[in-house]
Every structure is written in structure tokens, then in C-alpha cells.
mmCIF file of C-alpha atoms in Angstrom:
data_model
loop_
_atom_site.group_PDB
_atom_site.id
_atom_site.type_symbol
_atom_site.label_atom_id
_atom_site.label_comp_id
_atom_site.label_asym_id
_atom_site.label_seq_id
_atom_site.Cartn_x
_atom_site.Cartn_y
_atom_site.Cartn_z
ATOM 1 C CA MET A 1 -70.021 82.823 72.988
ATOM 2 C CA VAL A 2 -69.113 80.909 75.835
ATOM 3 C CA ASP A 3 -70.286 81.400 79.209
ATOM 4 C CA THR A 4 -67.575 84.108 80.768
ATOM 5 C CA MET A 5 -68.877 82.574 84.110
ATOM 6 C CA ALA A 6 -67.899 78.735 83.894
ATOM 7 C CA LEU A 7 -64.385 79.989 83.513
ATOM 8 C CA LEU A 8 -64.411 82.816 86.216
ATOM 9 C CA HIS A 9 -65.749 80.542 89.208
ATOM 10 C CA PRO A 10 -62.880 78.723 90.309
ATOM 11 C CA PHE A 11 -61.899 81.986 91.664
ATOM 12 C CA SER A 12 -64.561 82.235 94.422
ATOM 13 C CA ARG A 13 -61.899 79.123 95.885
ATOM 14 C CA THR A 14 -59.353 80.323 95.535
ATOM 15 C CA ALA A 15 -56.496 79.739 98.481
ATOM 16 C CA ARG A 16 -55.479 82.761 100.128
ATOM 17 C CA THR A 17 -51.394 82.129 99.872
ATOM 18 C CA SER A 18 -48.794 84.741 99.746
ATOM 19 C CA ARG A 19 -46.548 85.158 96.839
ATOM 20 C CA THR A 20 -42.924 83.957 97.418
ATOM 21 C CA ALA A 21 -41.056 87.169 99.142
ATOM 22 C CA PRO A 22 -38.892 88.802 96.884
ATOM 23 C CA ARG A 23 -35.166 88.410 96.499
ATOM 24 C CA PRO A 24 -32.699 90.728 97.222
ATOM 25 C CA ALA A 25 -32.289 93.654 94.642
ATOM 26 C CA SER A 26 -29.127 94.347 93.215
ATOM 27 C CA SER A 27 -27.249 97.889 93.708
ATOM 28 C CA ALA A 28 -28.874 100.452 91.366
ATOM 29 C CA PRO A 29 -26.812 103.206 89.002
ATOM 30 C CA PRO A 30 -27.025 106.847 90.128
ATOM 31 C CA ALA A 31 -30.272 108.818 89.090
ATOM 32 C CA ASP A 32 -29.821 112.088 87.228
ATOM 33 C CA ALA A 33 -31.709 114.876 88.531
ATOM 34 C CA SER A 34 -34.823 113.016 87.509
ATOM 35 C CA GLY A 35 -34.165 110.135 89.871
ATOM 36 C CA LEU A 36 -33.840 108.067 86.583
ATOM 37 C CA PRO A 37 -30.093 106.366 85.738
ATOM 38 C CA ALA A 38 -28.200 107.533 82.986
ATOM 39 C CA ASP A 39 -29.423 105.887 79.116
ATOM 40 C CA ASP A 40 -26.322 104.298 79.265
ATOM 41 C CA GLU A 41 -26.695 102.667 82.391
ATOM 42 C CA VAL A 42 -30.002 101.023 81.317
ATOM 43 C CA LEU A 43 -30.207 97.259 81.133
ATOM 44 C CA LEU A 44 -32.729 95.373 78.610
ATOM 45 C CA ASP A 45 -33.792 91.785 80.525
ATOM 46 C CA ALA A 46 -30.958 92.042 82.509
ATOM 47 C CA PRO A 47 -31.381 88.200 85.015
ATOM 48 C CA ASP A 48 -31.250 88.735 88.866
ATOM 49 C CA ASP A 49 -27.752 87.488 90.124
ATOM 50 C CA HIS A 50 -29.204 83.756 90.626
ATOM 51 C CA LEU A 51 -29.961 83.267 87.212
ATOM 52 C CA GLY A 52 -27.202 85.511 86.105
ATOM 53 C CA ALA A 53 -24.840 83.070 86.796
ATOM 54 C CA THR A 54 -26.574 80.265 85.543
ATOM 55 C CA LEU A 55 -26.423 81.502 82.134
ATOM 56 C CA VAL A 56 -22.767 81.704 82.463
ATOM 57 C CA ALA A 57 -22.093 78.280 83.433
ATOM 58 C CA ALA A 58 -24.559 77.559 80.275
ATOM 59 C CA ALA A 59 -22.623 79.266 78.165
ATOM 60 C CA ARG A 60 -19.287 77.008 79.202
ATOM 61 C CA GLY A 61 -21.617 73.969 78.295
ATOM 62 C CA GLU A 62 -21.950 73.586 81.855
ATOM 63 C CA TYR A 63 -25.756 72.351 83.182
ATOM 64 C CA GLY A 64 -25.234 71.711 86.800
ATOM 65 C CA PRO A 65 -26.337 75.280 87.774
ATOM 66 C CA ALA A 66 -29.441 75.310 85.666
ATOM 67 C CA SER A 67 -30.466 72.024 87.743
ATOM 68 C CA GLU A 68 -29.530 73.350 90.969
ATOM 69 C CA LEU A 69 -31.273 76.567 90.260
ATOM 70 C CA LEU A 70 -34.656 74.694 89.241
ATOM 71 C CA ALA A 71 -34.310 71.776 91.311
ATOM 72 C CA GLY A 72 -34.695 74.759 93.788
ATOM 73 C CA THR A 73 -37.859 76.592 92.783
ATOM 74 C CA ARG A 74 -39.422 72.820 93.201
ATOM 75 C CA VAL A 75 -38.341 72.249 96.681
ATOM 76 C CA ARG A 76 -39.124 75.745 97.743
ATOM 77 C CA ALA A 77 -42.024 75.877 95.904
ATOM 78 C CA GLU A 78 -41.482 78.996 94.170
ATOM 79 C CA TRP A 79 -43.456 78.427 90.973
ATOM 80 C CA GLU A 80 -43.234 82.053 89.688
ATOM 81 C CA TYR A 81 -39.689 82.146 89.647
ATOM 82 C CA ARG A 82 -39.257 78.630 88.212
ATOM 83 C CA ASP A 83 -41.698 79.941 85.765
ATOM 84 C CA ARG A 84 -39.604 82.759 84.635
ATOM 85 C CA TYR A 85 -36.384 81.230 85.433
ATOM 86 C CA ALA A 86 -37.500 78.263 82.551
ATOM 87 C CA ARG A 87 -38.697 81.185 79.914
ATOM 88 C CA ARG A 88 -35.146 82.562 80.197
ATOM 89 C CA LEU A 89 -33.250 79.181 80.202
ATOM 90 C CA THR A 90 -34.885 78.230 77.272
ATOM 91 C CA ALA A 91 -34.472 81.694 75.343
ATOM 92 C CA PHE A 92 -30.944 81.105 75.877
ATOM 93 C CA ALA A 93 -31.001 77.606 75.024
ATOM 94 C CA ARG A 94 -32.699 78.278 71.191
ATOM 95 C CA SER A 95 -29.388 79.793 70.409
ATOM 96 C CA ARG A 96 -26.779 77.775 72.498
ATOM 97 C CA GLY A 97 -28.597 74.833 73.446
ATOM 98 C CA GLU A 98 -25.612 71.892 73.657
ATOM 99 C CA TRP A 99 -25.776 72.135 77.524
ATOM 100 C CA LEU A 100 -29.591 71.692 77.533
ATOM 101 C CA GLU A 101 -28.767 68.371 74.935
ATOM 102 C CA HIS A 102 -26.314 66.920 76.724
ATOM 103 C CA TRP A 103 -28.196 67.369 80.293
ATOM 104 C CA TYR A 104 -31.253 65.460 78.755
ATOM 105 C CA ALA A 105 -28.670 63.081 77.603
ATOM 106 C CA GLU A 106 -27.285 62.043 81.399
ATOM 107 C CA THR A 107 -31.002 62.238 83.382
ATOM 108 C CA PRO A 108 -33.790 62.357 80.632
ATOM 109 C CA GLU A 109 -36.444 61.773 83.709
ATOM 110 C CA ASP A 110 -35.469 64.779 85.199
ATOM 111 C CA PRO A 111 -38.565 67.009 85.688
ATOM 112 C CA ASP A 112 -36.230 70.077 85.002
ATOM 113 C CA VAL A 113 -34.767 69.445 82.001
ATOM 114 C CA LEU A 114 -38.208 67.876 80.963
ATOM 115 C CA LEU A 115 -39.745 71.285 81.658
ATOM 116 C CA LEU A 116 -37.435 73.200 79.202
ATOM 117 C CA ARG A 117 -37.560 70.852 76.587
ATOM 118 C CA ALA A 118 -41.269 71.325 76.752
ATOM 119 C CA GLN A 119 -40.969 74.906 76.765
ATOM 120 C CA LEU A 120 -38.277 74.854 74.163
ATOM 121 C CA ALA A 121 -40.587 72.973 71.906
ATOM 122 C CA VAL A 122 -43.571 75.188 72.374
ATOM 123 C CA ASP A 123 -41.239 78.694 71.526
ATOM 124 C CA HIS A 124 -40.130 76.572 68.324
ATOM 125 C CA ALA A 125 -43.499 75.694 67.417
ATOM 126 C CA TRP A 126 -44.800 78.904 67.850
ATOM 127 C CA VAL A 127 -43.169 81.156 65.603
ATOM 128 C CA SER A 128 -43.607 78.596 62.608
ATOM 129 C CA PRO A 129 -46.613 79.654 59.580
ATOM 130 C CA ALA A 130 -47.403 75.957 60.745
ATOM 131 C CA ARG A 131 -47.851 77.039 64.390
ATOM 132 C CA ALA A 132 -51.041 74.627 65.292
ATOM 133 C CA GLU A 133 -50.333 71.558 63.348
ATOM 134 C CA LEU A 134 -46.459 71.671 65.446
ATOM 135 C CA LEU A 135 -47.631 72.110 68.383
ATOM 136 C CA ARG A 136 -49.671 69.243 68.006
ATOM 137 C CA ASP A 137 -46.726 67.481 68.038
ATOM 138 C CA VAL A 138 -45.219 69.154 71.334
ATOM 139 C CA SER A 139 -48.062 67.382 73.300
ATOM 140 C CA PRO A 140 -46.457 64.280 74.581
ATOM 141 C CA LEU A 141 -43.246 66.832 75.728
ATOM 142 C CA ILE A 142 -45.835 68.711 77.946
ATOM 143 C CA THR A 143 -47.656 65.725 79.423
ATOM 144 C CA ALA A 144 -44.217 64.352 80.176
ATOM 145 C CA ALA A 145 -43.400 67.650 82.114
ATOM 146 C CA ALA A 146 -46.362 67.950 84.165
ATOM 147 C CA ARG A 147 -45.364 64.291 85.229
ATOM 148 C CA GLY A 148 -42.122 65.018 86.636
ATOM 149 C CA ASP A 149 -43.648 67.022 89.661
ATOM 150 C CA ASP A 150 -47.561 67.087 90.086
ATOM 151 C CA ARG A 151 -47.551 69.664 92.213
ATOM 152 C CA ASP A 152 -45.789 72.108 89.599
ATOM 153 C CA PRO A 153 -48.018 74.519 87.721
ATOM 154 C CA VAL A 154 -45.784 75.940 85.263
ATOM 155 C CA PRO A 155 -46.352 72.912 82.797
ATOM 156 C CA TRP A 156 -50.191 73.343 82.729
ATOM 157 C CA ARG A 157 -49.317 77.040 81.767
ATOM 158 C CA LEU A 158 -47.425 75.766 79.223
ATOM 159 C CA ALA A 159 -51.251 73.610 78.168
ATOM 160 C CA LEU A 160 -52.577 76.453 78.228
ATOM 161 C CA ASP A 161 -50.396 78.212 76.072
ATOM 162 C CA HIS A 162 -50.804 75.352 74.035
ATOM 163 C CA ALA A 163 -54.667 75.195 73.993
ATOM 164 C CA ARG A 164 -54.982 78.771 72.567
ATOM 165 C CA GLY A 165 -51.868 78.166 70.136
ATOM 166 C CA THR A 166 -54.091 75.111 68.526
ATOM 167 C CA GLY A 167 -57.462 76.869 69.211
ATOM 168 C CA ALA A 168 -58.560 74.393 71.399
ATOM 169 C CA GLY A 169 -62.418 74.743 72.645
ATOM 170 C CA HIS A 170 -63.797 75.986 75.582
ATOM 171 C CA LYS A 171 -64.475 72.635 77.674
ATOM 172 C CA TYR A 172 -60.799 71.315 76.978
ATOM 173 C CA PHE A 173 -59.489 74.577 78.122
ATOM 174 C CA SER A 174 -61.930 74.997 81.330
ATOM 175 C CA GLU A 175 -60.360 71.540 82.246
ATOM 176 C CA LEU A 176 -56.501 72.448 81.896
ATOM 177 C CA TRP A 177 -57.448 75.605 83.815
ATOM 178 C CA GLU A 178 -59.165 73.816 87.072
ATOM 179 C CA ALA A 179 -55.845 71.369 86.975
ATOM 180 C CA ALA A 180 -53.568 74.365 86.869
ATOM 181 C CA LEU A 181 -55.590 75.709 89.757
ATOM 182 C CA ARG A 182 -55.462 72.730 91.733
ATOM 183 C CA ARG A 183 -51.726 72.896 91.688
ATOM 184 C CA ALA A 184 -51.445 76.762 92.152
ATOM 185 C CA PRO A 185 -54.493 78.899 92.242
ATOM 186 C CA LEU A 186 -52.539 82.398 92.520
ATOM 187 C CA HIS A 187 -49.712 81.447 90.174
ATOM 188 C CA TYR A 188 -49.686 84.328 88.052
ATOM 189 C CA GLY A 189 -48.154 83.006 84.850
ATOM 190 C CA CYS A 190 -51.207 80.109 84.510
ATOM 191 C CA HIS A 191 -53.640 83.689 84.719
ATOM 192 C CA VAL A 192 -52.020 85.123 81.934
ATOM 193 C CA ALA A 193 -51.948 82.367 79.647
ATOM 194 C CA ALA A 194 -55.672 82.465 80.482
ATOM 195 C CA LEU A 195 -56.432 85.582 79.886
ATOM 196 C CA ARG A 196 -54.615 85.608 76.442
ATOM 197 C CA TYR A 197 -56.446 82.620 75.405
ATOM 198 C CA LEU A 198 -59.703 84.212 76.383
ATOM 199 C CA ALA A 199 -58.564 87.340 74.043
ATOM 200 C CA ALA A 200 -57.541 84.945 71.239
ATOM 201 C CA SER A 201 -61.189 83.073 71.328
ATOM 202 C CA TRP A 202 -63.092 86.306 71.791
ATOM 203 C CA ARG A 203 -62.071 88.797 69.801
ATOM 204 C CA HIS A 204 -62.457 91.885 70.482
ATOM 205 C CA SER A 205 -64.176 91.281 73.641
ATOM 206 C CA HIS A 206 -62.142 93.077 76.249
ATOM 207 C CA GLN A 207 -65.138 93.295 78.490
ATOM 208 C CA GLU A 208 -64.965 89.881 79.055
ATOM 209 C CA CYS A 209 -61.070 89.702 80.077
ATOM 210 C CA PHE A 210 -61.313 92.608 81.863
ATOM 211 C CA ASP A 211 -64.476 90.819 84.055
ATOM 212 C CA PHE A 212 -61.722 87.550 84.077
ATOM 213 C CA ALA A 213 -58.710 90.120 85.040
ATOM 214 C CA ASP A 214 -60.712 91.953 87.832
ATOM 215 C CA ARG A 215 -62.367 88.884 89.739
ATOM 216 C CA ALA A 216 -58.717 87.190 90.002
ATOM 217 C CA ALA A 217 -57.691 90.101 91.275
ATOM 218 C CA GLN A 218 -60.452 90.839 94.118
ATOM 219 C CA ASP A 219 -59.913 87.289 95.235
ATOM 220 C CA ALA A 220 -56.381 87.491 95.464
ATOM 221 C CA PRO A 221 -54.262 89.048 98.227
ATOM 222 C CA PRO A 222 -53.070 92.440 97.679
ATOM 223 C CA ASP A 223 -49.188 91.423 97.528
ATOM 224 C CA SER A 224 -50.503 88.532 94.636
ATOM 225 C CA LEU A 225 -49.109 89.071 91.126
ATOM 226 C CA ILE A 226 -52.155 88.804 90.093
ATOM 227 C CA GLN A 227 -53.229 92.080 90.913
ATOM 228 C CA ALA A 228 -51.446 92.819 87.966
ATOM 229 C CA LEU A 229 -53.631 91.076 85.833
ATOM 230 C CA PRO A 230 -56.343 93.531 84.999
ATOM 231 C CA SER A 231 -53.827 96.096 83.915
ATOM 232 C CA ARG A 232 -52.660 93.314 81.592
ATOM 233 C CA ALA A 233 -56.389 93.222 80.335
ATOM 234 C CA ALA A 234 -55.781 97.084 79.852
ATOM 235 C CA PHE A 235 -52.664 96.128 77.911
ATOM 236 C CA GLY A 236 -54.618 94.182 75.517
ATOM 237 C CA TYR A 237 -57.595 96.715 75.266
ATOM 238 C CA LEU A 238 -55.018 99.341 74.125
ATOM 239 C CA THR A 239 -52.649 97.486 71.514
ATOM 240 C CA ASP A 240 -55.493 95.608 69.527
ATOM 241 C CA GLY A 241 -56.530 98.889 67.680
ATOM 242 C CA CYS A 242 -60.571 97.864 67.956
ATOM 243 C CA ALA A 243 -63.157 100.273 68.143
ATOM 244 C CA VAL A 244 -65.067 98.643 71.110
ATOM 245 C CA GLU A 245 -64.675 100.858 74.059
ATOM 246 C CA VAL A 246 -63.773 99.875 77.536
ATOM 247 C CA THR A 247 -64.630 102.789 80.098
ATOM 248 C CA ARG A 248 -61.729 105.241 81.537
ATOM 249 C CA GLU A 249 -62.660 104.304 84.907
ATOM 250 C CA ARG A 250 -62.003 100.897 84.397
ATOM 251 C CA LEU A 251 -58.548 101.060 82.830
ATOM 252 C CA ASP A 252 -57.903 103.611 85.682
ATOM 253 C CA ALA A 253 -58.706 101.407 88.102
ATOM 254 C CA ALA A 254 -56.610 98.511 86.351
ATOM 255 C CA ALA A 255 -53.761 100.721 86.727
ATOM 256 C CA ASP A 256 -54.570 101.712 90.196
ATOM 257 C CA ARG A 257 -54.272 98.328 91.184
ATOM 258 C CA ALA A 258 -51.138 97.740 89.361
ATOM 259 C CA ILE A 259 -49.276 100.635 91.224
ATOM 260 C CA ALA A 260 -50.704 99.372 94.431
ATOM 261 C CA LEU A 261 -48.741 96.112 93.702
ATOM 262 C CA SER A 262 -45.203 97.838 92.532
ATOM 263 C CA ALA A 263 -45.301 99.991 95.682
ATOM 264 C CA ARG A 264 -45.030 96.886 97.840
ATOM 265 C CA PHE A 265 -41.583 95.921 95.993
ATOM 266 C CA PRO A 266 -38.225 97.640 96.273
ATOM 267 C CA ALA A 267 -36.783 100.179 94.147
ATOM 268 C CA ALA A 268 -34.522 98.858 90.999
ATOM 269 C CA ASP A 269 -35.598 95.418 91.506
ATOM 270 C CA PRO A 270 -35.490 93.256 88.651
ATOM 271 C CA TRP A 271 -38.152 90.591 89.638
ATOM 272 C CA PRO A 272 -41.393 93.407 89.213
ATOM 273 C CA SER A 273 -39.447 95.157 86.570
ATOM 274 C CA GLU A 274 -41.537 93.275 83.806
ATOM 275 C CA ILE A 275 -45.005 94.491 85.315
ATOM 276 C CA ARG A 276 -43.311 98.107 85.993
ATOM 277 C CA ASN A 277 -42.594 98.374 82.194
ATOM 278 C CA LYS A 278 -45.871 97.081 81.418
ATOM 279 C CA LEU A 279 -47.645 99.316 84.084
ATOM 280 C CA THR A 280 -46.012 102.417 82.418
ATOM 281 C CA TYR A 281 -47.013 101.495 78.725
ATOM 282 C CA VAL A 282 -50.293 101.807 80.685
ATOM 283 C CA LEU A 283 -49.991 104.688 82.296
ATOM 284 C CA VAL A 284 -48.682 106.563 79.046
ATOM 285 C CA HIS A 285 -51.429 105.893 76.938
ATOM 286 C CA LEU A 286 -53.418 107.309 79.981
ATOM 287 C CA GLU A 287 -51.801 110.346 80.202
ATOM 288 C CA ARG A 288 -50.919 110.047 83.573
ATOM 289 C CA TRP A 289 -47.053 111.042 83.119
ATOM 290 C CA GLN A 290 -46.382 112.066 86.716
ATOM 291 C CA GLU A 291 -47.285 108.503 87.644
ATOM 292 C CA ALA A 292 -45.369 107.437 84.723
ATOM 293 C CA LEU A 293 -42.541 109.046 85.755
ATOM 294 C CA ASP A 294 -42.878 107.804 89.560
ATOM 295 C CA GLN A 295 -43.109 103.876 87.821
ATOM 296 C CA LEU A 296 -39.834 104.712 85.532
ATOM 297 C CA ARG A 297 -38.197 105.896 89.142
ATOM 298 C CA LEU A 298 -38.974 102.705 90.516
ATOM 299 C CA ILE A 299 -38.161 100.048 87.569
ATOM 300 C CA GLY A 300 -34.469 102.102 87.613
ATOM 301 C CA PRO A 301 -32.209 100.496 85.487
ATOM 302 C CA TYR A 302 -34.065 97.436 84.423
ATOM 303 C CA ALA A 303 -36.027 97.803 81.098
ATOM 304 C CA THR A 304 -37.828 94.709 79.709
ATOM 305 C CA SER A 305 -38.515 93.727 76.085
ATOM 306 C CA PHE A 306 -41.998 93.257 76.729
ATOM 307 C CA PRO A 307 -44.353 95.478 76.193
ATOM 308 C CA TRP A 308 -42.202 97.693 74.267
ATOM 309 C CA ILE A 309 -41.051 94.631 71.816
ATOM 310 C CA HIS A 310 -44.857 95.660 70.692
ATOM 311 C CA LEU A 311 -43.751 99.191 69.130
ATOM 312 C CA SER A 312 -40.316 98.519 67.996
ATOM 313 C CA GLU A 313 -37.782 95.847 66.959
ATOM 314 C CA ASP A 314 -35.769 97.578 69.171
ATOM 315 C CA PRO A 315 -36.947 97.400 72.557
ATOM 316 C CA LEU A 316 -34.870 99.401 74.532
ATOM 317 C CA ALA A 317 -34.318 102.626 72.114
ATOM 318 C CA ILE A 318 -38.143 102.972 72.095
ATOM 319 C CA PHE A 319 -37.884 102.379 76.037
ATOM 320 C CA LEU A 320 -35.477 105.326 76.339
ATOM 321 C CA LYS A 321 -37.587 106.978 73.927
ATOM 322 C CA MET A 322 -40.661 106.820 76.050
ATOM 323 C CA ARG A 323 -38.722 107.828 79.343
ATOM 324 C CA ALA A 324 -37.600 111.070 77.361
ATOM 325 C CA GLU A 325 -41.138 111.874 76.449
ATOM 326 C CA VAL A 326 -42.142 111.237 80.121
ATOM 327 C CA ARG A 327 -39.590 113.782 81.185
ATOM 328 C CA ALA A 328 -40.891 116.286 79.229
ATOM 329 C CA ARG A 329 -44.774 115.993 79.562
ATOM 330 C CA VAL A 330 -43.622 115.952 83.799
ATOM 331 C CA ALA A 331 -42.139 119.526 82.883
ATOM 332 C CA GLN A 332 -44.266 120.559 80.813
ATOM 333 C CA GLN A 333 -47.080 120.365 83.274
ATOM 334 C CA GLY A 334 -45.194 121.738 86.057
ATOM 335 C CA ALA A 335 -44.316 124.395 83.992
ATOM 336 C CA GLY A 336 -48.486 124.676 83.433
ATOM 337 C CA GLY A 337 -47.756 124.052 79.673
ATOM 338 C CA PRO A 338 -50.851 122.888 77.693
ATOM 339 C CA ARG A 339 -52.084 118.821 77.688
ATOM 340 C CA THR A 340 -51.462 116.680 74.534
ATOM 341 C CA GLU A 341 -53.429 114.710 72.730
ATOM 342 C CA ARG A 342 -53.910 110.830 73.990
ATOM 343 C CA VAL A 343 -50.958 108.739 72.469
ATOM 344 C CA GLU A 344 -52.176 106.322 69.697
ATOM 345 C CA ARG A 345 -53.305 102.983 70.577
ATOM 346 C CA THR A 346 -50.833 100.269 68.107
ATOM 347 C CA HIS A 347 -51.696 96.685 67.493
ATOM 348 C CA SER A 348 -50.384 93.879 69.244
ATOM 349 C CA ARG A 349 -48.569 90.833 67.909
ATOM 350 C CA ASP A 350 -49.488 88.780 70.291
ATOM 351 C CA HIS A 351 -51.143 89.889 73.487
#
């Protein structure tokens, strides 16, 4: 097994830069007596106002708003927004890609269209049985995206995902990781990609994954999204179904970090919704019912496919079922009812 510290040591040099301030949240629908919106008010993977308008334009075949949106993230160095927008735009392009093809035909050297083409190619390859072989053919597209804007860490997140998919060795991965850190030492997307690589490379080695995530969170400021990385490691452990044990204390500490981060965002804000949904998943598994309900109130109407897609092909349905269960458990505890058995761990499709 490769030395964990070889991948952890860059965190001691992490620059303490702040996360981009969240954009204004959309108004939330009215809540019921438990503080939660009605089931029919809950949305799955709802875009923010900026992305929503861009997707509407793309549906009309117009690429201009997407170009403007992504160019703005580069100008303002809003790398977390850039990463999220790139993922959502390419998800849309998988079924309706004429606007992206037109964009590339018009401006083939645009760093933003190069990023989307690289992400789209990785996405296509990832779902194929010939994943490793197809991903090797994607390398030139990732390289082109990285050269488009040397400051941009998102192509390096793609490179880290690519390394995992092709089974690249630890030395090559470490080189990619150092390059990503040089560009944005606190980029959450790159850290998640690194964590997933470690989980895939060291099957069932959850202690090493927690070491990586905890060290990153300790070296990051309190408002950094990296504070949610240990709870991502907890999610990986809870969905692995392996016999290797991680202490309850460590799982609780990971959840506590994410709770503190969640409290820094407004309620019913689409920006932190995925982090809050994942945190709720962890809290439910830990039977921390009241805190799970607290997070559901902060989530408001913004359900996300991750992590619920790991439980069902219908993530919205399982999210709503989970909400009802949490409400019932909190009411039961308030009435002095008995505690129930721990929720069974489920097997992750792709941690």
C-alpha cells in the first residue's frame, strides 16, 4: 500500500483563501408544522437562477448564455461555481447537445467550450463497459481544456477522475494532485476526486480515506467546502458494506464538521443543497434524528440526486420517504418512544 502521507503532505502548505460568497437564495415555499415544505413543493436538482436561465437558452439551441456564464466564473475565479455549472451543462448536453456543437464550431479554442467537451467525453466513457479504454482516448480533450486557462482547476478535477477510471498509478496521480493544488488549493471538486481515487485504489481502506479528509479539513478555513470532506468519507464507509470498522466517534466528528459548515449558509439555498443532502444521509445512518430534521429544514425544497440515487432509481421518491421517516422518528423520541435498530448500510455504486 502506498504511503498515505505522500498524498497528504501538500495540505500543510494549503493557502487559507475564503470560499466565494454564496449567491442569493431563491424564495422557499411555505413549510408545514414540522418546518418542511410539502412533498409536492420539493424539487430535484433545481438549478439556481443563473444556471436555470442558461439551460432554458440551451434548450432553444443558444449557447451564448452558457458562454457568458462560464466566462464569468473564470474572470471572477469562482471555481466551485464553474465546476458545478460545467457538470450541469454537460448533463443537459448528453441529451440535447446541438447548442454545444454549434458553440465549438464557432469558437473551437474557447476555454469554456473545451471544458464542456472534455467533461462530456468523460461522462460518455464512464458509463461504458469499455470505460478504461475509452477514457484513454479522452486524454487529449482534458489536456486541451487544461491549456485553455492555466488558472482553472476544473480540468485537473477531470484529470483526477480520469486517473481513477483508467487505474492510473499513485505516482502519476500524485503529480496530477500537486498540479491541481497549485491552481486552487481549496477546490472541493478536486478533493472529492482525490478521495474517490483513494477509495477505489485502496479498496475498503476507509481509515486512509478518513485520514486524507480529516487532514484536508483541519488545514482549511471554517467556511471552506472542504469541511464537508470528512462527511463524504463517512458516506463512502456507510455505503461500502465492508466489514472494516470506523469508530462511531470518527463518524460523529465528520458529521459535526459538516453541520458547522451547513450553518454558515442561508436556509433553503440551492448552493449547499448537495452537501446538506449528503449530510442528512449520514445523520440518518447514525440515528441522529433531530439533527437530520434540522438539516431537512435547511434543505427546504432542494433535494439532490446525490446521495439518494445510491438507494433508488427514483431519488426524489426515496428522499421524500426518508423525510417522512425522520419526522416520525423525531416525534417518537419526543413522545419517549423506544430507539430503533441502526439503519442498514447500503452498497455504493460509485463512491
